[in-house]
Short mmCIF file of C-alpha atoms and ligand atoms in Angstrom, two decimals:
data_model
loop_
_atom_site.label_atom_id
_atom_site.label_comp_id
_atom_site.label_asym_id
_atom_site.label_seq_id
_atom_site.Cartn_x
_atom_site.Cartn_y
_atom_site.Cartn_z
CA MET J 1 14.93 1.25 -16.15
CA GLN J 2 12.48 3.48 -18.01
CA SER J 3 8.70 2.86 -17.54
CA LEU J 4 7.86 5.65 -20.49
CA LEU J 5 9.75 3.87 -23.10
CA ASN J 6 8.28 4.27 -26.48
CA LYS J 7 5.57 6.12 -25.88
CA LYS J 8 3.95 9.33 -27.31
CA ILE J 9 3.08 12.18 -24.89
CA VAL J 10 0.77 15.12 -25.77
CA LEU J 11 1.85 17.51 -22.86
CA GLY J 12 -1.15 19.97 -23.45
CA ILE J 13 -0.13 23.31 -21.19
CA SER J 14 -3.08 25.65 -19.77
CA GLY J 15 -2.76 29.10 -18.24
CA GLY J 16 -2.32 28.68 -14.21
CA ILE J 17 0.39 29.80 -12.03
CA ALA J 18 1.02 25.78 -11.91
CA ALA J 19 2.57 26.06 -15.69
CA TYR J 20 6.27 26.71 -13.84
CA LYS J 21 5.77 23.18 -13.00
CA ALA J 22 5.13 22.02 -16.65
CA PRO J 23 9.19 22.18 -17.71
CA GLU J 24 10.42 19.97 -15.18
CA LEU J 25 7.47 17.26 -15.51
CA ALA J 26 8.65 17.42 -19.12
CA ARG J 27 11.91 16.58 -18.16
CA GLN J 28 10.68 13.66 -15.89
CA LEU J 29 8.31 12.05 -18.73
CA MET J 30 11.42 11.95 -20.90
CA GLN J 31 13.87 10.57 -18.16
CA GLU J 32 11.34 7.79 -18.41
CA GLY J 33 11.31 7.20 -22.00
CA ALA J 34 8.75 9.01 -23.52
CA SER J 35 8.88 11.28 -26.00
CA VAL J 36 6.94 14.77 -24.99
CA GLN J 37 5.19 16.84 -27.74
CA VAL J 38 4.32 20.38 -26.39
CA VAL J 39 0.75 22.42 -27.05
CA MET J 40 0.03 25.56 -25.28
CA THR J 41 -3.01 27.86 -25.28
CA GLU J 42 -2.68 31.49 -25.48
CA ALA J 43 -2.88 31.89 -21.49
CA ALA J 44 -0.11 29.31 -21.03
CA GLN J 45 2.09 31.37 -22.63
CA GLN J 46 1.98 34.17 -19.94
CA PHE J 47 3.89 31.53 -17.09
CA VAL J 48 6.23 29.81 -18.85
CA THR J 49 7.31 30.14 -22.69
CA PRO J 50 7.22 28.10 -25.85
CA VAL J 51 11.02 28.65 -26.55
CA THR J 52 11.21 26.48 -22.53
CA MET J 53 9.47 23.66 -23.72
CA GLN J 54 11.03 23.34 -27.13
CA ALA J 55 14.75 23.49 -25.65
CA LEU J 56 13.43 20.78 -23.03
CA THR J 57 11.51 18.45 -25.19
CA GLY J 58 13.86 19.20 -28.49
CA ASN J 59 10.57 19.21 -30.25
CA PRO J 60 8.87 22.56 -31.96
CA VAL J 61 5.66 23.76 -29.60
CA TYR J 62 2.13 23.60 -30.66
CA LEU J 63 0.37 27.19 -30.29
CA ASN J 64 -2.30 27.45 -32.52
CA GLN J 65 -4.33 25.23 -35.36
CA TRP J 66 -3.12 28.08 -38.00
CA ASP J 67 0.10 26.73 -38.04
CA SER J 68 1.23 27.00 -42.09
CA SER J 69 4.30 24.65 -41.37
CA ILE J 70 1.96 21.46 -40.93
CA PRO J 71 2.21 19.69 -44.51
CA ASN J 72 -2.04 19.16 -44.39
CA ASN J 73 -2.41 21.56 -41.52
CA MET J 74 -4.62 19.63 -40.01
CA ALA J 75 -2.52 19.62 -36.47
CA HIS J 76 -5.07 18.85 -34.41
CA ILE J 77 -5.32 15.19 -36.29
CA GLU J 78 -1.73 14.75 -36.93
CA LEU J 79 -1.03 15.40 -33.16
CA SER J 80 -4.05 12.82 -31.34
CA ARG J 81 -3.33 10.21 -34.14
CA SER J 82 0.31 9.51 -32.87
CA ALA J 83 0.20 9.81 -29.43
CA ASP J 84 -0.66 7.17 -27.06
CA ALA J 85 -1.85 10.23 -24.58
CA ILE J 86 -2.45 13.10 -23.85
CA LEU J 87 -1.59 15.03 -20.25
CA ILE J 88 -2.75 18.37 -19.99
CA ALA J 89 -0.82 20.68 -16.98
CA PRO J 90 -2.04 22.43 -15.68
CA THR J 91 -5.42 22.04 -16.57
CA SER J 92 -7.79 25.16 -15.73
CA ALA J 93 -10.68 25.17 -14.48
CA ASP J 94 -11.76 26.97 -17.66
CA LEU J 95 -10.47 24.15 -19.60
CA MET J 96 -11.80 21.82 -17.67
CA ALA J 97 -15.32 23.48 -18.45
CA LYS J 98 -14.77 23.34 -22.27
CA LEU J 99 -13.48 20.07 -22.78
CA SER J 100 -16.57 18.86 -20.27
CA LEU J 101 -18.61 20.58 -22.85
CA GLY J 102 -16.93 19.77 -25.38
CA LEU J 103 -16.16 23.13 -26.57
CA ALA J 104 -12.63 23.72 -29.61
CA ASP J 105 -11.84 26.50 -30.10
CA ASP J 106 -7.91 26.60 -29.54
CA LEU J 107 -5.91 24.00 -30.84
CA LEU J 108 -5.80 21.71 -27.44
CA THR J 109 -9.44 21.72 -27.28
CA THR J 110 -9.82 20.68 -30.62
CA LEU J 111 -6.85 18.20 -30.16
CA CYS J 112 -8.75 17.02 -27.23
CA LEU J 113 -11.85 16.57 -29.06
CA ALA J 114 -10.13 14.59 -32.22
CA ARG J 115 -8.46 12.73 -29.81
CA ASP J 116 -8.70 8.55 -29.92
CA CYS J 117 -5.95 8.01 -27.06
CA PRO J 118 -6.84 8.68 -23.04
CA LEU J 119 -7.31 12.07 -22.45
CA LEU J 120 -5.37 12.73 -18.57
CA LEU J 121 -6.17 15.99 -16.69
CA THR J 122 -4.14 17.42 -13.72
CA PRO J 123 -6.65 20.34 -11.74
CA ALA J 124 -4.80 23.22 -10.24
CA MET J 125 -6.89 25.95 -9.09
CA ASN J 126 -7.42 28.15 -6.34
CA LYS J 127 -9.60 26.21 -3.92
CA GLN J 128 -12.87 27.77 -4.18
CA MET J 129 -12.78 27.58 -7.96
CA TRP J 130 -12.14 23.84 -7.71
CA GLU J 131 -15.25 23.78 -5.01
CA HIS J 132 -17.44 25.58 -7.17
CA ALA J 133 -20.50 23.71 -8.04
CA ALA J 134 -19.51 23.87 -11.91
CA THR J 135 -16.49 22.55 -11.52
CA LYS J 136 -17.61 19.73 -9.95
CA ARG J 137 -19.90 19.52 -12.89
CA SER J 138 -17.07 19.77 -15.63
CA ALA J 139 -15.07 16.87 -13.24
CA LYS J 140 -18.60 14.55 -13.37
CA ARG J 141 -18.86 14.60 -16.45
CA LEU J 142 -14.83 14.68 -17.67
CA LEU J 143 -14.86 11.07 -15.57
CA GLU J 144 -18.35 9.48 -17.18
CA ASP J 145 -16.65 10.85 -20.59
CA GLY J 146 -13.60 7.90 -19.53
CA VAL J 147 -11.46 11.08 -18.80
CA THR J 148 -8.69 10.33 -15.75
CA LEU J 149 -8.30 12.82 -13.37
CA LEU J 150 -4.90 13.00 -11.71
CA GLY J 151 -5.30 15.08 -8.47
CA PRO J 152 -5.48 17.81 -7.46
CA ALA J 153 -3.94 17.69 -3.96
CA SER J 154 -4.43 19.62 -1.30
CA GLY J 155 -1.71 22.34 0.12
CA PHE J 156 -0.54 25.76 0.08
CA GLN J 157 -1.55 28.17 -2.79
CA ALA J 158 -0.31 30.58 -5.54
CA CYS J 159 -2.94 32.75 -4.10
CA GLY J 160 -1.82 32.59 -0.24
CA GLU J 161 -4.86 30.20 0.90
CA VAL J 162 -4.60 26.16 1.80
CA GLY J 163 -6.25 23.72 0.33
CA MET J 164 -8.08 21.59 -2.08
CA GLY J 165 -6.53 22.35 -6.05
CA ARG J 166 -3.16 22.86 -6.10
CA MET J 167 -1.68 20.69 -9.12
CA LEU J 168 0.41 17.19 -7.99
CA GLU J 169 4.09 17.63 -8.07
CA PRO J 170 5.85 16.73 -11.61
CA SER J 171 6.95 13.33 -9.70
CA GLU J 172 3.81 12.23 -8.70
CA ILE J 173 2.14 13.16 -12.11
CA THR J 174 5.33 11.30 -13.54
CA GLU J 175 4.60 8.19 -11.14
CA GLN J 176 0.71 8.44 -11.85
CA VAL J 177 0.90 8.39 -15.79
CA ILE J 178 3.21 5.06 -15.60
CA ALA J 179 1.06 3.55 -13.32
CA PHE J 180 -2.00 4.41 -16.15
CA PHE J 181 0.28 2.18 -18.52
CA GLN J 182 0.41 -0.33 -16.56
CA LYS J 183 -1.59 -3.79 -16.91
CA LYS J 184 -4.95 -3.49 -14.54
CA SER J 185 -4.82 -7.24 -13.55
CA LEU J 186 -5.41 -6.81 -10.20
CA ALA J 187 -7.95 -4.35 -10.59
CA GLY J 188 -11.06 -4.74 -7.53
CA LYS J 189 -8.19 -6.44 -5.26
CA LYS J 190 -7.27 -5.83 -2.06
CA VAL J 191 -3.24 -6.53 -0.91
CA LEU J 192 -2.06 -6.42 2.32
CA ILE J 193 1.82 -5.90 2.22
CA THR J 194 4.47 -6.12 5.06
CA ALA J 195 7.67 -4.52 4.10
CA GLY J 196 11.10 -2.97 5.66
CA PRO J 197 12.51 -4.22 8.88
CA THR J 198 11.60 -4.15 12.32
CA PHE J 199 13.06 -2.87 15.63
CA GLU J 200 13.15 -4.12 18.99
CA ALA J 201 13.78 -2.12 21.54
CA ILE J 202 17.17 -2.66 24.48
CA ASP J 203 16.03 0.53 25.92
CA PRO J 204 14.79 4.11 24.88
CA VAL J 205 18.26 4.92 22.75
CA ARG J 206 18.89 1.39 21.91
CA GLY J 207 17.73 -1.58 19.88
CA ILE J 208 18.41 -4.44 17.46
CA THR J 209 17.32 -4.19 13.90
CA ASN J 210 18.45 -5.66 10.49
CA HIS J 211 19.81 -4.34 7.08
CA SER J 212 16.12 -4.70 5.02
CA SER J 213 15.75 -0.91 3.39
CA GLY J 214 12.02 -1.57 2.67
CA LYS J 215 12.54 -0.87 -0.96
CA MET J 216 11.09 -4.41 -2.60
CA GLY J 217 8.31 -3.97 -0.53
CA PHE J 218 7.52 -0.76 -1.49
CA ALA J 219 8.08 -1.32 -5.11
CA ILE J 220 5.38 -4.14 -4.70
CA ALA J 221 3.04 -2.22 -3.02
CA ARG J 222 3.80 0.30 -6.11
CA ALA J 223 3.19 -2.50 -8.33
CA ALA J 224 -0.02 -3.66 -7.07
CA VAL J 225 -1.73 -0.09 -6.88
CA GLU J 226 -0.22 0.31 -10.53
CA ALA J 227 -2.33 -2.73 -11.62
CA GLY J 228 -5.49 -1.51 -10.14
CA ALA J 229 -5.40 -3.05 -6.30
CA GLN J 230 -6.17 -1.29 -3.46
CA VAL J 231 -2.63 -1.53 -1.68
CA HIS J 232 -2.32 -1.75 2.61
CA LEU J 233 1.22 -1.20 3.54
CA ILE J 234 2.46 -2.05 7.14
CA ALA J 235 6.05 -0.82 7.06
CA GLY J 236 8.76 -0.69 9.51
CA PRO J 237 10.97 1.81 10.51
CA CYS J 238 12.62 2.58 7.17
CA GLY J 239 11.63 6.22 5.98
CA LEU J 240 10.33 5.54 2.39
CA ASP J 241 7.47 7.71 0.99
CA THR J 242 4.83 5.69 0.53
CA PRO J 243 4.20 5.65 -3.78
CA LEU J 244 1.35 6.48 -5.56
CA LEU J 245 0.16 8.03 -2.56
CA ALA J 246 -2.43 10.59 -4.22
CA THR J 247 -4.06 8.01 -6.26
CA GLY J 248 -6.15 6.94 -2.94
CA GLN J 249 -5.51 3.54 -3.82
CA ILE J 250 -2.91 3.01 -1.29
CA THR J 251 -2.94 3.45 3.16
CA ARG J 252 -0.27 3.08 5.59
CA THR J 253 0.21 1.41 9.29
CA ASN J 254 4.02 2.35 10.15
CA VAL J 255 4.97 0.37 12.79
CA VAL J 256 8.25 -0.58 15.19
CA SER J 257 8.67 -3.79 16.58
CA ALA J 258 7.70 -7.46 14.78
CA LYS J 259 4.54 -7.18 17.68
CA GLU J 260 3.18 -4.47 16.30
CA MET J 261 3.60 -5.28 12.96
CA HIS J 262 1.99 -8.89 13.92
CA ALA J 263 -0.78 -6.81 15.61
CA ALA J 264 -1.34 -4.73 12.59
CA THR J 265 -1.30 -7.37 10.36
CA LEU J 266 -3.54 -9.51 11.96
CA ASN J 267 -6.28 -6.76 12.47
CA ALA J 268 -6.20 -5.12 9.29
CA PRO J 269 -9.07 -5.73 7.11
CA ASP J 270 -9.73 -8.99 4.59
CA SER J 271 -7.28 -8.71 1.73
CA ASP J 272 -7.18 -11.35 -1.93
CA ILE J 273 -2.96 -11.41 -1.60
CA PHE J 274 -0.69 -10.90 1.16
CA PHE J 275 2.69 -10.52 0.40
CA ALA J 276 4.93 -10.84 3.53
CA VAL J 277 7.83 -9.03 2.56
CA ALA J 278 9.08 -7.45 5.75
CA ALA J 279 12.31 -8.38 7.27
CA VAL J 280 10.70 -9.50 10.78
CA ALA J 281 12.84 -10.11 13.57
CA ASP J 282 12.73 -13.31 15.27
CA TRP J 283 13.57 -12.21 18.79
CA GLY J 284 12.38 -9.60 20.66
CA ILE J 285 13.75 -8.28 24.19
CA ALA J 286 12.00 -9.82 26.96
CA LYS J 287 11.83 -6.84 29.49
CA PRO J 288 13.24 -3.69 27.33
CA ALA J 289 14.19 -1.15 29.71
CA LYS J 290 12.62 2.21 30.58
CA ASP J 291 15.68 4.22 30.98
CA LYS J 292 19.05 4.09 29.33
CA ILE J 293 21.05 1.59 30.55
CA LYS J 294 23.98 2.81 31.89
CA ARG J 295 27.28 1.52 31.36
CA GLN J 296 28.74 -0.54 34.48
CA GLY J 297 32.72 -0.14 33.48
CA ASN J 298 33.52 -3.37 31.68
CA GLN J 299 30.09 -5.60 32.20
CA ALA J 300 27.99 -6.16 29.68
CA PRO J 301 24.61 -6.53 30.15
CA ASN J 302 22.42 -10.09 29.67
CA LEU J 303 20.24 -9.27 27.47
CA GLU J 304 16.99 -11.90 27.49
CA PHE J 305 15.82 -12.37 24.62
CA VAL J 306 11.74 -13.86 23.47
CA ALA J 307 10.03 -15.74 20.12
CA ASN J 308 8.33 -13.51 18.13
CA PRO J 309 4.99 -14.20 16.44
CA ASP J 310 5.68 -15.60 12.87
CA ILE J 311 2.56 -12.97 11.36
CA LEU J 312 3.48 -14.83 7.86
CA LEU J 313 2.39 -18.38 9.66
CA ASP J 314 -0.37 -16.92 11.86
CA VAL J 315 -2.04 -14.91 8.63
CA ALA J 316 -1.83 -17.94 6.63
CA LYS J 317 -3.44 -19.87 9.70
CA ALA J 318 -6.28 -17.91 9.82
CA THR J 319 -6.82 -18.75 5.76
CA LYS J 320 -11.02 -17.89 4.76
CA THR J 321 -12.62 -19.54 2.21
CA ARG J 322 -15.02 -17.14 -0.43
CA GLY J 323 -16.73 -19.09 -3.04
CA GLY J 324 -14.39 -22.34 -2.41
CA LYS J 325 -11.15 -20.59 -2.95
CA PRO J 326 -9.15 -19.84 0.16
CA TYR J 327 -7.98 -16.28 0.72
CA PRO J 328 -6.17 -13.83 1.30
CA TYR J 329 -3.29 -16.07 -1.69
CA CYS J 330 0.00 -15.51 0.48
CA VAL J 331 3.45 -14.93 -0.73
CA GLY J 332 6.44 -15.52 1.38
CA PHE J 333 9.87 -14.01 1.39
CA ALA J 334 12.97 -15.77 1.80
CA ALA J 335 16.66 -14.68 1.97
CA GLU J 336 18.71 -17.83 2.51
CA SER J 337 22.77 -18.60 2.98
CA THR J 338 22.56 -21.92 1.12
CA ASP J 339 20.53 -24.48 -0.87
CA LEU J 340 18.28 -21.24 -0.73
CA GLU J 341 15.47 -23.18 -3.99
CA LYS J 342 15.40 -25.94 -1.14
CA HIS J 343 15.21 -24.24 1.99
CA ALA J 344 12.68 -21.36 0.70
CA ASN J 345 10.61 -24.72 -0.56
CA GLU J 346 10.37 -26.19 3.27
CA LYS J 347 9.92 -22.95 4.28
CA ARG J 348 6.74 -22.28 2.02
CA LYS J 349 5.70 -25.82 3.12
CA ARG J 350 6.22 -25.01 6.45
CA LYS J 351 4.49 -22.33 6.32
CA GLY J 352 1.50 -23.41 5.25
CA ILE J 353 1.73 -20.86 1.85
CA PRO J 354 0.92 -21.33 -1.90
CA MET J 355 3.87 -19.25 -3.02
CA ILE J 356 7.44 -18.09 -1.34
CA VAL J 357 9.80 -15.58 -3.21
CA GLY J 358 13.33 -16.48 -2.83
CA ASN J 359 15.94 -13.88 -3.30
CA ILE J 360 18.98 -14.43 -4.65
CA GLY J 361 21.41 -12.48 -3.18
CA PRO J 362 24.08 -11.33 -2.09
CA ASP J 363 23.60 -8.24 -2.98
CA THR J 364 19.76 -7.60 -1.92
CA PHE J 365 19.71 -5.46 1.09
CA GLY J 366 19.83 -1.66 0.28
CA SER J 367 20.18 -2.10 -3.28
CA ASP J 368 17.60 -1.10 -6.33
CA LEU J 369 18.87 -4.47 -8.08
CA ASN J 370 17.36 -8.06 -6.90
CA GLN J 371 17.11 -11.41 -8.67
CA MET J 372 14.16 -14.13 -7.52
CA VAL J 373 13.31 -16.96 -7.81
CA VAL J 374 9.36 -17.76 -7.43
CA ILE J 375 8.58 -21.06 -5.84
CA ASP J 376 4.79 -22.59 -5.47
CA ALA J 377 3.57 -26.17 -5.88
CA SER J 378 3.94 -26.66 -9.52
CA GLY J 379 7.72 -25.70 -9.34
CA SER J 380 10.11 -22.72 -9.52
CA LYS J 381 10.35 -19.78 -11.83
CA LYS J 382 13.96 -17.70 -12.05
CA ILE J 383 13.06 -13.72 -12.95
CA ALA J 384 16.26 -12.46 -14.11
CA LYS J 385 18.04 -9.55 -12.56
CA ALA J 386 16.58 -6.60 -13.10
CA GLU J 387 15.74 -3.34 -10.75
CA LYS J 388 13.08 -4.35 -7.95
CA LEU J 389 10.08 -2.20 -9.45
CA GLN J 390 10.60 -4.07 -12.45
CA LEU J 391 10.19 -7.52 -10.60
CA ALA J 392 7.48 -6.81 -8.63
CA ARG J 393 5.85 -5.68 -11.67
CA GLN J 394 6.70 -9.51 -13.41
CA LEU J 395 6.05 -10.85 -9.45
CA ILE J 396 2.33 -8.95 -9.35
CA GLN J 397 1.35 -10.52 -12.97
CA LEU J 398 1.85 -13.92 -11.90
CA VAL J 399 -0.22 -13.74 -8.83
CA ALA J 400 -2.82 -12.16 -10.47
CA LYS J 401 -1.99 -15.24 -12.79
CA LYS J 402 -2.80 -17.82 -9.60
CA ILE J 403 -6.10 -15.95 -8.30
N1 LIG Q 1 7.87 -13.94 8.79
C1 LIG Q 1 6.84 -13.39 9.32
N2 LIG Q 1 7.18 -13.11 10.71
C2 LIG Q 1 8.39 -13.26 11.31
C3 LIG Q 1 9.68 -13.84 10.46
C4 LIG Q 1 8.83 -14.01 9.45
O1 LIG Q 1 6.08 -13.02 8.81
N3 LIG Q 1 8.48 -13.49 12.46
C5 LIG Q 1 8.35 -13.68 7.45
C6 LIG Q 1 8.87 -13.02 6.40
O2 LIG Q 1 8.31 -11.85 6.32
C7 LIG Q 1 8.71 -13.90 5.09
C8 LIG Q 1 8.83 -15.50 5.37
O3 LIG Q 1 7.92 -15.42 6.49
O4 LIG Q 1 7.96 -13.77 4.41
C9 LIG Q 1 10.40 -16.08 5.96
O5 LIG Q 1 10.96 -15.17 6.84
P1 LIG Q 1 11.79 -15.77 7.08
O6 LIG Q 1 12.83 -14.65 8.30
O7 LIG Q 1 13.40 -16.16 6.39
O8 LIG Q 1 11.29 -17.28 7.86
P2 LIG Q 1 12.17 -17.42 9.23
O9 LIG Q 1 10.71 -18.17 9.59
O10 LIG Q 1 12.45 -16.74 10.38
O11 LIG Q 1 13.07 -18.83 8.60
P3 LIG Q 1 14.58 -18.60 9.19
O12 LIG Q 1 15.17 -17.47 9.72
O13 LIG Q 1 15.32 -19.85 9.99
O14 LIG Q 1 15.16 -18.79 8.11
#
């Protein structure tokens, strides 16, 4: 799936060492389906060559406003007229200052002033420069002007220091540009999600788990952030990266057992929507051994199981009301081997939740694809086979309408 299909992005590059990441960024934006038109400042050309950018994007690179090859010699107007967004990566402190003042003394700044499309900046500078009052002033003014700032991040800097000011990685920028274009149907909403498997310890080295990869839950977390929500993700052991972490719109708690997941979920701050996507173990081991259980010839140990709490059921039971409306709106998931719709709907009623999503097998676990049926009191709606992120976005839109 290409999330930037038909999007025209003007990629501005200003002078800074992080410009070395611009070619990779251009490639990633194009892989997502965007067409990329590069504009470089004079200083940027000290760090990366126009030929590199031209070869990667397949488009001529614009370097100054005095280009006689453009029919009416109005490159700044032409470029901004057709763009869906101008993205500047890296954005130096100098460029931020100029843009905040509305200066237009080269092609890139003129383009920004003449634009009628969104402007996204990815600041990249040394930490002293980022923390300087003048840069803070520039950032504040730019935000007031409706400009979007992506990052910066904290970390190792080219100058040898560690701190705030590092440009986001190309993959993080691409993820955030994609998010920028999604419908903000959950703006101001809080979303709680459980995802992945749980692991029930037998002894310090062994345990019982399941095949859940966590991909569906993480895709829903990403789609919810894209839709503007503040997300809290409670993840069982699945080793996936937190999506859109750099937005600051997502927090994560890692848990291992079903009991830990239950406690983390029930103690989480109030949310407007709860997605129970985790494949929670129904039983845990009554008394996990403190030390590794040694082999006793051919004798197998007897394991005693105890039932784990039902997280979704308990969240649903604790539903509160605000302005006459119950919250959180609970969405359960069901993987059934027979009579999916019937069993899923029975499960929905049993757990006292408004919506349940049935996974239409067989390749749900671990796969990037899925197929679902969404069931609520009004009936059921199939969502055709697609990548999990695509399904997650559709589900988010459905739920947003319900609340
Ligand atoms: N769930 C939960 N806590 C549990 C078990 C399940 O929160 N201890 C949630 C799952 O995250 C999912 C929904 O309940 O959203 C249904 O999970 P499933 O395992 O299919 O349901 P069970 O109630 O365990 O029913 P069964 O295994 O008998 O089909």
